[in-house]
PDB file of C-alpha atoms in Angstrom:
ATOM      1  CA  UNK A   1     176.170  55.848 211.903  1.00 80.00           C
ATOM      2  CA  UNK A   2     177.639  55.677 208.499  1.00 85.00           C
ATOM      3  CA  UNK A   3     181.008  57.893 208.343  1.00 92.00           C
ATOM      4  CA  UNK A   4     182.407  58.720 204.475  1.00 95.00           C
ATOM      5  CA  UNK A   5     186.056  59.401 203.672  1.00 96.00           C
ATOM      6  CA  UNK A   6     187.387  60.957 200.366  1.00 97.00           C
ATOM      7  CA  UNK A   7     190.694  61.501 199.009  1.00 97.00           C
ATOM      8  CA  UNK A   8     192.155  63.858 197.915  1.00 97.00           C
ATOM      9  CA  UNK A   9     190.349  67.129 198.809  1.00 96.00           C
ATOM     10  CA  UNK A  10     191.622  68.726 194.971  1.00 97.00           C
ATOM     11  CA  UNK A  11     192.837  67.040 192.316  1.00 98.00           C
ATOM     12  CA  UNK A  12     194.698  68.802 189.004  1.00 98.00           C
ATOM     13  CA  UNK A  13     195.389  66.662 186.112  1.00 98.00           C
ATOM     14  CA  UNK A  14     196.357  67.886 182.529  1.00 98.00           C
ATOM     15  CA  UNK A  15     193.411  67.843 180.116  1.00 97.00           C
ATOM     16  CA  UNK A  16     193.205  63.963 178.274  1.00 97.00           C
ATOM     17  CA  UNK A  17     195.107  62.491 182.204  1.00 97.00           C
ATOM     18  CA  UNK A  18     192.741  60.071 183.834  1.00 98.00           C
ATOM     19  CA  UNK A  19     191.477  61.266 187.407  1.00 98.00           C
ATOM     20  CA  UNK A  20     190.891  58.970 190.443  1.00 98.00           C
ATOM     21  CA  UNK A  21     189.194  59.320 193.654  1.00 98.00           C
ATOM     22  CA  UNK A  22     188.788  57.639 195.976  1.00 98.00           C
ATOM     23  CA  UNK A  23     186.123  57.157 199.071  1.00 98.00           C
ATOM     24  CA  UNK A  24     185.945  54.705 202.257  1.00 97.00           C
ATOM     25  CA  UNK A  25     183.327  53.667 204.478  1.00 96.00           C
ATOM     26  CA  UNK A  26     182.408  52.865 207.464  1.00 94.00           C
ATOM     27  CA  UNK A  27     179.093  50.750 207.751  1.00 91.00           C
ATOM     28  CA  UNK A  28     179.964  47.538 205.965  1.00 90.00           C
ATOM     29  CA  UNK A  29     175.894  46.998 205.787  1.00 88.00           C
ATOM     30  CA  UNK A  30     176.112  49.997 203.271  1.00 90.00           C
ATOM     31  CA  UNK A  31     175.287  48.477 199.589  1.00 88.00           C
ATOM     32  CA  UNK A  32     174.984  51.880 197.262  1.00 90.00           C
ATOM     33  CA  UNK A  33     177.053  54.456 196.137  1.00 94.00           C
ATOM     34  CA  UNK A  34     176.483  57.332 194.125  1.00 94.00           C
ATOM     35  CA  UNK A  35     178.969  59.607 192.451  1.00 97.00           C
ATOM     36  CA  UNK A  36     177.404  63.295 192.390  1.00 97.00           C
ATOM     37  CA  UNK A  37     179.260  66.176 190.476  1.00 97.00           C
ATOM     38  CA  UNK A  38     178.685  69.596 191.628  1.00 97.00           C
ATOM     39  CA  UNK A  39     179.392  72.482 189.031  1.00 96.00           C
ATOM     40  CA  UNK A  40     180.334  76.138 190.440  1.00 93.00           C
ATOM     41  CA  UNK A  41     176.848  77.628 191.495  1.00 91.00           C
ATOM     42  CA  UNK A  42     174.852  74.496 190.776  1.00 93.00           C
ATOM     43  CA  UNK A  43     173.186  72.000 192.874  1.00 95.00           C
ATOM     44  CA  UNK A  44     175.429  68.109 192.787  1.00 96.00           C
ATOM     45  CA  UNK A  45     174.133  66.039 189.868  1.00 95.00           C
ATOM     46  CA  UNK A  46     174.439  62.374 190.004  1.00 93.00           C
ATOM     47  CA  UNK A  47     177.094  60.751 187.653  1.00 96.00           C
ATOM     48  CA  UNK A  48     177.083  57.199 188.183  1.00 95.00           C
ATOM     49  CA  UNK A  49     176.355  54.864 190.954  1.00 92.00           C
ATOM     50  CA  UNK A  50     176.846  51.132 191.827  1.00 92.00           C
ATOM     51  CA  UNK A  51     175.480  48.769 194.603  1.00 87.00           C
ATOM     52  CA  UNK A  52     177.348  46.134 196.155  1.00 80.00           C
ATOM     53  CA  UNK A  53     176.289  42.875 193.921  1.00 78.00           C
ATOM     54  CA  UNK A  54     178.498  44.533 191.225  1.00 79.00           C
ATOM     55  CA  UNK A  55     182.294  45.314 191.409  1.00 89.00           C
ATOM     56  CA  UNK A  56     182.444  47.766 189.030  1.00 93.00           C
ATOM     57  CA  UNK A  57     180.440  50.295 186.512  1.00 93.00           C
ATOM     58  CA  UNK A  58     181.332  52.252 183.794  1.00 95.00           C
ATOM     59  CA  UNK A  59     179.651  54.683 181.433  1.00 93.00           C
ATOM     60  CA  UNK A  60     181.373  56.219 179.128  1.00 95.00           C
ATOM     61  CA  UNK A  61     184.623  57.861 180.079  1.00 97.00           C
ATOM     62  CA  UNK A  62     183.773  57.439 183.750  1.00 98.00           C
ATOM     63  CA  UNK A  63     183.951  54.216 185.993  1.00 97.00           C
ATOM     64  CA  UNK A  64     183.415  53.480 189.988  1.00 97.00           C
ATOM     65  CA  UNK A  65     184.931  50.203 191.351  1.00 96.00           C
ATOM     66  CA  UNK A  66     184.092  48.491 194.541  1.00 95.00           C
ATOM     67  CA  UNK A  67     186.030  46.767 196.845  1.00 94.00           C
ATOM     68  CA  UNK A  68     183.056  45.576 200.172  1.00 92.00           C
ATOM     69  CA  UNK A  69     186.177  43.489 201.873  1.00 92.00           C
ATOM     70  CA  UNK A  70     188.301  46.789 202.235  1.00 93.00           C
ATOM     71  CA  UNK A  71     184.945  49.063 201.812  1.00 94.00           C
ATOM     72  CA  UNK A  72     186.157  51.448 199.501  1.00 94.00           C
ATOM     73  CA  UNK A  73     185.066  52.073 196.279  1.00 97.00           C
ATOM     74  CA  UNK A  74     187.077  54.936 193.599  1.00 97.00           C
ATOM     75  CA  UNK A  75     185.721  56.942 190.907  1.00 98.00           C
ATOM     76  CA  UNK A  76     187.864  56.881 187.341  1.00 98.00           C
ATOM     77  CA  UNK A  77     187.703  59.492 184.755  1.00 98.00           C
ATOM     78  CA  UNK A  78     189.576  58.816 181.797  1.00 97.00           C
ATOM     79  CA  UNK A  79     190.521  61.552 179.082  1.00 97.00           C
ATOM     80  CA  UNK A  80     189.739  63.995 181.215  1.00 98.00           C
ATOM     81  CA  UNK A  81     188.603  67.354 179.615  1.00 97.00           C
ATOM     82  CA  UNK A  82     187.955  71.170 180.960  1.00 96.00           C
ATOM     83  CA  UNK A  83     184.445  70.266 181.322  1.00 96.00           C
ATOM     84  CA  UNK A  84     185.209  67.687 183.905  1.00 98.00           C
ATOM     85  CA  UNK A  85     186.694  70.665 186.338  1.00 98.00           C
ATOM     86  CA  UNK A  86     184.178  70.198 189.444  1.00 98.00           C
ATOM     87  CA  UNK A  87     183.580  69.151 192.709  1.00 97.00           C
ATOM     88  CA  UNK A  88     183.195  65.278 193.448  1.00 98.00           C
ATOM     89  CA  UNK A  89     180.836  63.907 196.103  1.00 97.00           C
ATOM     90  CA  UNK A  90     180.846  60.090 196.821  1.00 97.00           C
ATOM     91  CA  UNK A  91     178.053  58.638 199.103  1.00 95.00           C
ATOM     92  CA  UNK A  92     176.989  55.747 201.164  1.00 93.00           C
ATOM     93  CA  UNK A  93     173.471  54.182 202.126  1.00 88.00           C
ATOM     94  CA  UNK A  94     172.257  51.102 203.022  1.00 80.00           C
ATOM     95  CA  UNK A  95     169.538  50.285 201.007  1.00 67.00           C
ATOM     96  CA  UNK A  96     166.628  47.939 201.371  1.00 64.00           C
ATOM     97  CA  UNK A  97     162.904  47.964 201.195  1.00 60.00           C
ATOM     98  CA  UNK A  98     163.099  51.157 203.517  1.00 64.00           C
ATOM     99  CA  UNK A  99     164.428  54.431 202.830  1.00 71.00           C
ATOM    100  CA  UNK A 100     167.898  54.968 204.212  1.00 75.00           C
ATOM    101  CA  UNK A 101     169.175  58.693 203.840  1.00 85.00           C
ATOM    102  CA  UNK A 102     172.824  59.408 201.716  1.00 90.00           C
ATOM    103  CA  UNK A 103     176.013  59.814 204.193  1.00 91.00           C
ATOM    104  CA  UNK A 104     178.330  62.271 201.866  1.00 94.00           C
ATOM    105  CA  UNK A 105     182.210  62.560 201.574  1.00 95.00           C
ATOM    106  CA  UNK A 106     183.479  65.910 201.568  1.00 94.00           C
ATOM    107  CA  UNK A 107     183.916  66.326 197.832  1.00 96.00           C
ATOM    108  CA  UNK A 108     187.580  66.602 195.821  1.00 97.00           C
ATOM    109  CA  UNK A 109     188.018  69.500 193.565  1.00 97.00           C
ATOM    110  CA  UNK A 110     188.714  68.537 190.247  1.00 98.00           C
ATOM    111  CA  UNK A 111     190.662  71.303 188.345  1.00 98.00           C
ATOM    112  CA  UNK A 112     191.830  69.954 184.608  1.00 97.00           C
ATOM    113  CA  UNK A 113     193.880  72.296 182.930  1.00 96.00           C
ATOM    114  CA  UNK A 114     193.828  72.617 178.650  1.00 92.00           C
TER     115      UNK A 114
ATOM    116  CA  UNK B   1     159.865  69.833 184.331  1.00 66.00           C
ATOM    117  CA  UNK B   2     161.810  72.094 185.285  1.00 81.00           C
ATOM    118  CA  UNK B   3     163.439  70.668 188.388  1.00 93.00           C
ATOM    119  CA  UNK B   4     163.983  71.265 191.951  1.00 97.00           C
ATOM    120  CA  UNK B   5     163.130  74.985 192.279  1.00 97.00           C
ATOM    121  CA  UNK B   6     164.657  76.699 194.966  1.00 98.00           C
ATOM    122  CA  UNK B   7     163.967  80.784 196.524  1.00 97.00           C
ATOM    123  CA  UNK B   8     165.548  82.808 196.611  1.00 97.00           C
ATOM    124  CA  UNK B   9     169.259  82.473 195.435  1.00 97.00           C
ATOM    125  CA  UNK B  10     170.806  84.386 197.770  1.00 97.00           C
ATOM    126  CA  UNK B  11     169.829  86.084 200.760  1.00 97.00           C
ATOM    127  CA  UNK B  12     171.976  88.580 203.022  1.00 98.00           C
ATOM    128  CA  UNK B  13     170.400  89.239 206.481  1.00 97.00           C
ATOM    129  CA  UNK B  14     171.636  90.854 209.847  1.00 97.00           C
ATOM    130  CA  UNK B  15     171.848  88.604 212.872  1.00 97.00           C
ATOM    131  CA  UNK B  16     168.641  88.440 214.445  1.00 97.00           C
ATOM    132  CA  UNK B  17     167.033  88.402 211.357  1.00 97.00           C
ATOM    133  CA  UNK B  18     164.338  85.900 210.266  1.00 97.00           C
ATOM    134  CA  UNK B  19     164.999  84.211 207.449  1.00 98.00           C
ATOM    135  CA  UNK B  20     162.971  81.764 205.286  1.00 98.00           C
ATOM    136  CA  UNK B  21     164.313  79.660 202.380  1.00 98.00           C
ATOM    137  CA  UNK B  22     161.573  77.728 200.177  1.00 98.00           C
ATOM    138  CA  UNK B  23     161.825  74.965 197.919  1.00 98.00           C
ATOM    139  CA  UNK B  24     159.385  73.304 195.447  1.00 98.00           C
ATOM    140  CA  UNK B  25     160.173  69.752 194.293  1.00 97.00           C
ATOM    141  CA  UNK B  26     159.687  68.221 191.479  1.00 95.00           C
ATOM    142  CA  UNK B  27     156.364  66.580 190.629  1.00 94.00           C
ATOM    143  CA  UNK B  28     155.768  63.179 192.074  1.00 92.00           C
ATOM    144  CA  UNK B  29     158.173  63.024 194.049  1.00 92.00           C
ATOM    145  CA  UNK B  30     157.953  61.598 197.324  1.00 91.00           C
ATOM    146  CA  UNK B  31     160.973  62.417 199.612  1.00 93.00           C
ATOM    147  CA  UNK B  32     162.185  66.140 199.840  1.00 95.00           C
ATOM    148  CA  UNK B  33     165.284  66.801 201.994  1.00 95.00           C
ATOM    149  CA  UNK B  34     167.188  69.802 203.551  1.00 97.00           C
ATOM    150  CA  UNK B  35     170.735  70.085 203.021  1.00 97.00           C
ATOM    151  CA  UNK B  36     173.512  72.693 204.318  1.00 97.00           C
ATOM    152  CA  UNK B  37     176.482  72.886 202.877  1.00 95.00           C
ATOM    153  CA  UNK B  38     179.971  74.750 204.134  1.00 94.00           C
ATOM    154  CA  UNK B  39     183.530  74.148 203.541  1.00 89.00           C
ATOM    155  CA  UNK B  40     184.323  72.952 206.812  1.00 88.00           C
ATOM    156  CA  UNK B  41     181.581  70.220 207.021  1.00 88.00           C
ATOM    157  CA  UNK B  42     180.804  69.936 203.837  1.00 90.00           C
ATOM    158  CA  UNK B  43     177.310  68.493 202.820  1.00 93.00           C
ATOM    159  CA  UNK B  44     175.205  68.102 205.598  1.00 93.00           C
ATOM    160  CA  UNK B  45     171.506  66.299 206.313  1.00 94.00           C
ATOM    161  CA  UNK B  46     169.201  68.711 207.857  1.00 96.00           C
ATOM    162  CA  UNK B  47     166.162  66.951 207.793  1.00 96.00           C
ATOM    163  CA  UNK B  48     163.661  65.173 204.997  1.00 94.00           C
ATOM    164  CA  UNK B  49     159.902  64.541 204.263  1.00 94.00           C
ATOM    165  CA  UNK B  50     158.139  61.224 203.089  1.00 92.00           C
ATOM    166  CA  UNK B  51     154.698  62.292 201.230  1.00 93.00           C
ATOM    167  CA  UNK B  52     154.798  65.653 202.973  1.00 94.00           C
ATOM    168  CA  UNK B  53     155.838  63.798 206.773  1.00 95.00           C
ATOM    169  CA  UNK B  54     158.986  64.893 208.209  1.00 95.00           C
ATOM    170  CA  UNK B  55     161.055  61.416 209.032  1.00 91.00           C
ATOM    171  CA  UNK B  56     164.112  62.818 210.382  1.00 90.00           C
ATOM    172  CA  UNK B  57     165.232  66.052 211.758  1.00 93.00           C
ATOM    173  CA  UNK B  58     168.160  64.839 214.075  1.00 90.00           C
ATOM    174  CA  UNK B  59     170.112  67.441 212.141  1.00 91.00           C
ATOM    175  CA  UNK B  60     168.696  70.097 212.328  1.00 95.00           C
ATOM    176  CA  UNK B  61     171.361  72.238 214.376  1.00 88.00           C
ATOM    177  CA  UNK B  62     169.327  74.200 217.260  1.00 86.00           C
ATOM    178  CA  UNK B  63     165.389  75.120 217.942  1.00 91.00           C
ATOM    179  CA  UNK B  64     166.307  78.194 215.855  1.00 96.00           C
ATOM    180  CA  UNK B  65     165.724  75.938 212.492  1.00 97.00           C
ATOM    181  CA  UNK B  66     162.443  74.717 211.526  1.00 97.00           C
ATOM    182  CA  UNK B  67     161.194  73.009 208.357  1.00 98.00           C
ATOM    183  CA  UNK B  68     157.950  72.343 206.822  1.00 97.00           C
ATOM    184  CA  UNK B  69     155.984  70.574 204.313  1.00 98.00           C
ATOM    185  CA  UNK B  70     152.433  72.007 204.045  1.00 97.00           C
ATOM    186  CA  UNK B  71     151.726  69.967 200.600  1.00 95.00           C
ATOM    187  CA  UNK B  72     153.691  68.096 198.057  1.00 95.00           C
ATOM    188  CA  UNK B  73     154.880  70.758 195.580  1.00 96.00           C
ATOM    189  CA  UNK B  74     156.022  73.435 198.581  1.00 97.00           C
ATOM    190  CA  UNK B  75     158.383  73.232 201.468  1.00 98.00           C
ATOM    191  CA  UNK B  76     160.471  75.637 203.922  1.00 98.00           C
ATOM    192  CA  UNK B  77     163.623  75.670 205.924  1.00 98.00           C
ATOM    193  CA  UNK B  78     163.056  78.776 208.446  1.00 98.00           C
ATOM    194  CA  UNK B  79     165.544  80.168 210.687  1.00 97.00           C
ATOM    195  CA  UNK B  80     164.764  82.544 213.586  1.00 97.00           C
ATOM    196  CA  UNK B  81     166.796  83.803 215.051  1.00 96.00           C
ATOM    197  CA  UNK B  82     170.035  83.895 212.487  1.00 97.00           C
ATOM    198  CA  UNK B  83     173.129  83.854 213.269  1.00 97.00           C
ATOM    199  CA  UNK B  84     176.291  84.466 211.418  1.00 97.00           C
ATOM    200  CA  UNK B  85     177.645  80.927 211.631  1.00 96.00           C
ATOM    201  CA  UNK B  86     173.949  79.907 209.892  1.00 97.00           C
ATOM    202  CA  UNK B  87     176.213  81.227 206.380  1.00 97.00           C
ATOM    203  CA  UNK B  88     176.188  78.297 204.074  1.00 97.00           C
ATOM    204  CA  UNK B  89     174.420  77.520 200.992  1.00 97.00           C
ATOM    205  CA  UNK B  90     171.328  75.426 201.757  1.00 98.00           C
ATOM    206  CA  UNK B  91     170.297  73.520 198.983  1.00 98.00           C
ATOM    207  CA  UNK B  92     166.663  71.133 198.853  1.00 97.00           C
ATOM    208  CA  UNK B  93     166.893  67.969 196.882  1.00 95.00           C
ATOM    209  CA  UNK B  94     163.810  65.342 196.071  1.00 94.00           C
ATOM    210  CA  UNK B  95     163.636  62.385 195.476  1.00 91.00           C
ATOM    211  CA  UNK B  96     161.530  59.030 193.997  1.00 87.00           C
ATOM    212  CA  UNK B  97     162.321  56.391 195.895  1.00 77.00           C
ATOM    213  CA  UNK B  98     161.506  52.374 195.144  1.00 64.00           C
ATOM    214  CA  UNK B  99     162.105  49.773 197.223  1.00 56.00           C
ATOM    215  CA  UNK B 100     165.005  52.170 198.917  1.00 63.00           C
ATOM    216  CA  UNK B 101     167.574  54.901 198.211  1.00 69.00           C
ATOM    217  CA  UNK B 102     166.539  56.618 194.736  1.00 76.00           C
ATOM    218  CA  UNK B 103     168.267  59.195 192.662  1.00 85.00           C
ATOM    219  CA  UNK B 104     168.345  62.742 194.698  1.00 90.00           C
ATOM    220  CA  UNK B 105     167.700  65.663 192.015  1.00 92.00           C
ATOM    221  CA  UNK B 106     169.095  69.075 193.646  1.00 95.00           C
ATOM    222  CA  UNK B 107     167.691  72.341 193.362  1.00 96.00           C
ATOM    223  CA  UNK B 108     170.393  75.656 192.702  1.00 96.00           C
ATOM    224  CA  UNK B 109     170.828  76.216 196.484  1.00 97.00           C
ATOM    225  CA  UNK B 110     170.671  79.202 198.415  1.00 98.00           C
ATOM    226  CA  UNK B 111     173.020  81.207 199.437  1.00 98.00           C
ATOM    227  CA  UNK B 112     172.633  82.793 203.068  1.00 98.00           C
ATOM    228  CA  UNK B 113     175.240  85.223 204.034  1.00 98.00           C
ATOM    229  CA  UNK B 114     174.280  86.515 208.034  1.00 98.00           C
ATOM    230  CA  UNK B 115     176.174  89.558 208.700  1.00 97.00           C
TER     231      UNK B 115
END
């Protein structure tokens, strides 16, 4: 089965750094991959994803690039504020015209300081 | 709508204990799925539901956990007997799905604590 690495298990950046993290894979038939942010008591919340026909995505101040060769793929936040301070989950699936369940990463802990 | 709705928030028990956790999805959706999370393992797959059907349970730890799906707006995750390594927050997520993997929406979670 699909196996999910992420790196670094907590991150602390000044408030306005940029963050990265950064996730491998294991199944190179996996072709989607969410971001999910989890807030203290709060369920994760999905951020951004991308599938593999794209190389990278951004929205706003966040971004995910892909690399299928190496299978990794990294989550950017730029001008990084308090609000940011959370737990990161990346995940893999393979996709298709079935369902295919989410492998997770462990999560990083995000802690930006003002 | 008011999301993935999820009872109750926490829950202390004694080993031994029964304990049911229940979880209401949101409307129209079609997949529901159990997760467990803990620091040491992190998020974890404990089983999920197509249109009420459960697809796949192979996480489900032990024959002491048990989930259902009676309709499309109600499920349970029941555990019986509980132990105190069962401590984690278990949260329930749905989902719509087209042509594959969709966005999971996750309820609040619940927090067991198994003394």
């Amino acid at each position: 089965g699909e196996n999910v690495e992420q790196h670094p298990s907590t991150l602390s950046v000044q408030e306005g750094d940029s963050a990265v993290i950064k996730c491998t894979y294991s199944d190179s038939a996996s072709n989607y991959f969410p971001w999910y942010k989890q807030e203290l008591g709060k369920g994760p919340q999905l951020i951004i994803d991308i599938r593999s026909n794209v190389g990278e995505k951004k929205d706003q101040r966040i971004a995910v690039t892909l690399n299928k060769t190496a299978k990794h793929f990294s989550l950017h936040i730029t001008e990084t504020q308090p609000e940011d301070s959370a737990v990161y989950f990346c995940a893999a699936s393979f996709s298709d015209s079935g369902y295919s369940t989410l492998t997770f990463g462990k999560g990083t802990m995000l802690l930006v300081s003002p | 709508d008011a999301g993935v709705i999820q009872s109750p928030r926490h829950e202390v028990t004694e080993m031994g204990q029964e304990v049911t956790l229940r979880c209401k999805p949101i409307s129209g959706h079609d997949y529901l799925f159990w997760y467990r999370q803990t620091m040491m393992r992190g998020l974890e797959l404990l089983i999920y539901f197509n249109n009420n059907v459960p697809i796949d349970d192979s996480g489900m730890p032990e024959d002491r956990f048990s989930a259902k799906m009676p309709n499309a707006s109600f499920s349970t995750l029941k555990i019986q007997p509980s132990e105190p390594r069962d401590s984690a927050v278990y949260f329930c997520a749905s989902s719509l799905a087209h042509g594959g993997v969709g966005e999971q929406y996750f309820g609040p979670g619940t927090r067991l604590t198994v003394t």
